[in-house]
Coordinates of C-alpha atoms in Angstrom, one line a residue:
X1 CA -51.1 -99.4 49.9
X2 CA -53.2 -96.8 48.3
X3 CA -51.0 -94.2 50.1
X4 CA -47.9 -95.6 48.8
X5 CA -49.0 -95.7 45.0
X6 CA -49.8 -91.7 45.4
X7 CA -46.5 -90.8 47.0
X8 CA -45.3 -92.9 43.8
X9 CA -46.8 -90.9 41.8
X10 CA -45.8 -87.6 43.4
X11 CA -42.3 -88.5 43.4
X12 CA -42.5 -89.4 39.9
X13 CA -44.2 -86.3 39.0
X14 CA -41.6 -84.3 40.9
X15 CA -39.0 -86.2 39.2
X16 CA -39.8 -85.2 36.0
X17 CA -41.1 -81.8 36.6
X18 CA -37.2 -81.4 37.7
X19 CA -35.8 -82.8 34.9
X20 CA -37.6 -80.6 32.5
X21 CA -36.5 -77.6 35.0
X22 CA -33.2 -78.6 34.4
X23 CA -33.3 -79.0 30.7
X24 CA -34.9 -75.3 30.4
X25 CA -32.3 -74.0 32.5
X26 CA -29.6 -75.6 30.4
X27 CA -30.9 -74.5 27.2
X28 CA -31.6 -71.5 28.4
X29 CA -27.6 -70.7 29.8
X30 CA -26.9 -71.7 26.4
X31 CA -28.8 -69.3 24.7
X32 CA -27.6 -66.4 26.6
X33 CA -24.0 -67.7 26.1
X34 CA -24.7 -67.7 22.6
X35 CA -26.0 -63.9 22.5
X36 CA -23.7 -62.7 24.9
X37 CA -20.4 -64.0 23.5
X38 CA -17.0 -63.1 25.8
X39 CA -15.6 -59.7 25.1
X40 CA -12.8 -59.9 27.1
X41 CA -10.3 -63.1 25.6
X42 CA -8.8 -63.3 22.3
X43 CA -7.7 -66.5 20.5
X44 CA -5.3 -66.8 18.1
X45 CA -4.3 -69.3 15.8
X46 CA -3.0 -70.1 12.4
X47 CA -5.1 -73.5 12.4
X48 CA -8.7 -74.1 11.7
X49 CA -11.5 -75.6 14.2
X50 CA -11.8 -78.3 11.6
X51 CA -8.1 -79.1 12.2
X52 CA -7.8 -82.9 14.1
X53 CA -3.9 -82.9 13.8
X54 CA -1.0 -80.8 15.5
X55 CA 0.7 -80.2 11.7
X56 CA 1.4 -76.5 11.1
X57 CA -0.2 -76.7 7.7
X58 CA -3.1 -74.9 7.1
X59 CA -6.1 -76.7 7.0
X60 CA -9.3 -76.1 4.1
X61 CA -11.7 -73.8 5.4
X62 CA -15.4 -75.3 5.7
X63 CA -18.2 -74.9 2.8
X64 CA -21.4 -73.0 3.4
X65 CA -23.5 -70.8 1.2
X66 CA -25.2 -67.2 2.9
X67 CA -27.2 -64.7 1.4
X68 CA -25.6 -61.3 0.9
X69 CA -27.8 -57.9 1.7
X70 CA -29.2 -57.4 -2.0
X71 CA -30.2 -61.4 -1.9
X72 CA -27.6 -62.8 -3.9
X73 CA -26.4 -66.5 -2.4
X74 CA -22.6 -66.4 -1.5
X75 CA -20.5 -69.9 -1.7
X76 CA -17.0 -70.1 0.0
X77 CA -15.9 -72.4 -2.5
X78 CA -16.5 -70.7 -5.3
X79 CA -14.5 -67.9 -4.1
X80 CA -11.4 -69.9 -4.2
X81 CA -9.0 -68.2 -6.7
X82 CA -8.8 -65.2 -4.3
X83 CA -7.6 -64.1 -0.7
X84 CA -10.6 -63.7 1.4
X85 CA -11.0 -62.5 4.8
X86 CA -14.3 -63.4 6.5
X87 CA -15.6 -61.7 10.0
X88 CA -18.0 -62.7 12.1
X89 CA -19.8 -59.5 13.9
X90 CA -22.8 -57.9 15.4
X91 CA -24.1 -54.9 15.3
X92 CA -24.4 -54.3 18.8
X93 CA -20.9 -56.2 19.4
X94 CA -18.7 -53.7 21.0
X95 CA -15.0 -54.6 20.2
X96 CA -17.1 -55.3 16.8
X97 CA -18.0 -51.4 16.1
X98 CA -14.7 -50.9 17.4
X99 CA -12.6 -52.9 14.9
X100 CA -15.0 -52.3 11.2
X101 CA -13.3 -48.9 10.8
X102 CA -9.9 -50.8 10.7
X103 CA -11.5 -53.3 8.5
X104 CA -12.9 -50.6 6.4
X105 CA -9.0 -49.3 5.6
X106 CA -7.6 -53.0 5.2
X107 CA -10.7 -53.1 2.5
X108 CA -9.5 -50.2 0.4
X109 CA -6.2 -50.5 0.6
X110 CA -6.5 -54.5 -1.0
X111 CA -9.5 -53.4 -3.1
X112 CA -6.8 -53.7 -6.4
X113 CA -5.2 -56.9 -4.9
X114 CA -7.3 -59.6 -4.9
X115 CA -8.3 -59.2 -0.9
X116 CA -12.4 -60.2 -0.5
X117 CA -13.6 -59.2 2.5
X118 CA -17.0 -59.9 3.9
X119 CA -18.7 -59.8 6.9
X120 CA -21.1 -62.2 8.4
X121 CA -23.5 -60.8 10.7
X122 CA -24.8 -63.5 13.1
X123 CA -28.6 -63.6 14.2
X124 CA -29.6 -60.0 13.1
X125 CA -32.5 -59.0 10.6
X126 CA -31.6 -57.3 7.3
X127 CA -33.2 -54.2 8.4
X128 CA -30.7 -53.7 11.3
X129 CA -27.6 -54.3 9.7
X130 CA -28.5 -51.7 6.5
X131 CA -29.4 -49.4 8.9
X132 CA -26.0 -49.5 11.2
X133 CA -24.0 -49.8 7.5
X134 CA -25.7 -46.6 6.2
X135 CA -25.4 -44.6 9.7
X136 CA -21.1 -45.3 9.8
X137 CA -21.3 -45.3 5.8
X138 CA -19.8 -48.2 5.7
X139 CA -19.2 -50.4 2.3
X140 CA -19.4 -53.9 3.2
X141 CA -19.5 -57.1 1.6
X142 CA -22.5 -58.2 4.1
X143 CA -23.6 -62.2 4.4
X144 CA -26.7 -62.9 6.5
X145 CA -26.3 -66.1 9.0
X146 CA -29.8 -65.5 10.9
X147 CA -29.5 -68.6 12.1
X148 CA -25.4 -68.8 12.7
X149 CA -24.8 -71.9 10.2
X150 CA -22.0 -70.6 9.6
X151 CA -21.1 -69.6 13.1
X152 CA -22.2 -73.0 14.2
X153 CA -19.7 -74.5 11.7
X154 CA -16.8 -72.2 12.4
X155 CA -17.5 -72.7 16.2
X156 CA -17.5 -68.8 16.3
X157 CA -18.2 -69.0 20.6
X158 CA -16.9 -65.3 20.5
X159 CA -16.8 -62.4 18.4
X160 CA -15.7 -60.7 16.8
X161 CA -13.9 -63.9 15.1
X162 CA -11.9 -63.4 11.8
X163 CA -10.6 -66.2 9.5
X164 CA -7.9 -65.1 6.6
X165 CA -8.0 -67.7 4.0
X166 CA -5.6 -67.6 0.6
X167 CA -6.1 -68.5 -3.0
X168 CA -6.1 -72.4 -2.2
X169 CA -9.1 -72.0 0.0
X170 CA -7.1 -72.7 3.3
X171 CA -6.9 -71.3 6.6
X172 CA -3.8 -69.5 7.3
X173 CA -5.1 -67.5 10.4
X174 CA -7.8 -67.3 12.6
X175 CA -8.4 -64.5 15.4
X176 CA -10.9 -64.1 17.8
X177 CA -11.1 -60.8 19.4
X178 CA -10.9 -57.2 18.5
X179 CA -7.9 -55.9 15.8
X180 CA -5.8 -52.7 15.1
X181 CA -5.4 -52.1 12.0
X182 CA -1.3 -53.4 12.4
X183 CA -3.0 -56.7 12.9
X184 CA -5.2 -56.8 10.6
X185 CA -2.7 -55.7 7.7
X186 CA 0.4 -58.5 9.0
X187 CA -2.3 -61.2 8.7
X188 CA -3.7 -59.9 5.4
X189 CA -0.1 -59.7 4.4
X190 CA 0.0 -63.9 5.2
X191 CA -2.3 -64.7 2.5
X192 CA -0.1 -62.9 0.3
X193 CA 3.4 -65.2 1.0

């Protein structure tokens, strides 16, 4: 009897160290997912991740509030009344660095025509991002998501992911993957129609 109740127990034990195994791997393949977002696939689509319908019409793009590089809190909302394009990099995001130069052009060229552009770093320190901007003298609009909020809400599972959204405050495209510039200006050019 007694030797029953401790292989009981053992099994029990067992049982549950397992489990927790199992959880800790789980969160842990997560994680690594979530750093190491796919490189290699692009998405493209003209409607949102909120979007629960198969309509073609552009869906309103989520709310959240960031803080940009010199502190000042950032609202989509309150942006609405001009085109904005949001993009969701890294620093150390390959098909990132490879895609901000293009973005940089696309930038100047809409400076004078209502165009916002900023990008959303996802789970870097300030320091980091200043430093890359300064090193490829980059001028960015930059929002801080340490924690990916937005990301989260956006279901941005790879990056880069860009969302173009007019005057109105909807979605007219979203792209995950790198752009050429050609892409970049023909769905700049959507907000703008």
């Amino acid at each position: 009897m007694m030797k029953k109740n401790h292989v009981i127990i053992l099994l029990s034990a067992l049982a549950v160290v397992l489990a927790v195994v199992g959880v800790l791997s789980f969160i842990g393949s997560n994680k690594s997912n979530n750093n190491s977002p796919s490189n290699t696939t692009t998405t493209e689509t003209s409607l949102p991740v909120n979007s629960s319908s198969n309509s073609e019409e552009p869906q309103m793009a989520l709310d959240f509030t960031l803080t940009d590089l010199n502190g000042k809190q950032i609202t989509l909302s309150e942006l609405k009344g001009k085109n904005v394009f949001l993009n969701f990099f890294t620093t150390w995001c390959g098909p990132c660095k490879r895609e901000l130069p293009e973005i940089q052009k696309i930038q100047e060229e809409y400076k004078d025509k209502d165009l916002l552009v900023y990008l959303i770093n996802l789970n870097e320190d300030e320091q980091t991002v200043k430093d890359y901007m300064e090193k490829n003298n980059y001028e960015f609009n930059i929002l801080m998501d340490p924690n990916s909020d937005a990301g989260n809400l956006y279901r941005t599972t790879e990056i880069p992911t860009s969302l173009f959204i007019n005057k109105e405050g909807k979605i007219v495209k979203r792209y995950s993957g790198q752009m050429t510039y050609a892409m970049v200006k023909d769905f700049v050019e959507m907000l703008y129609k």
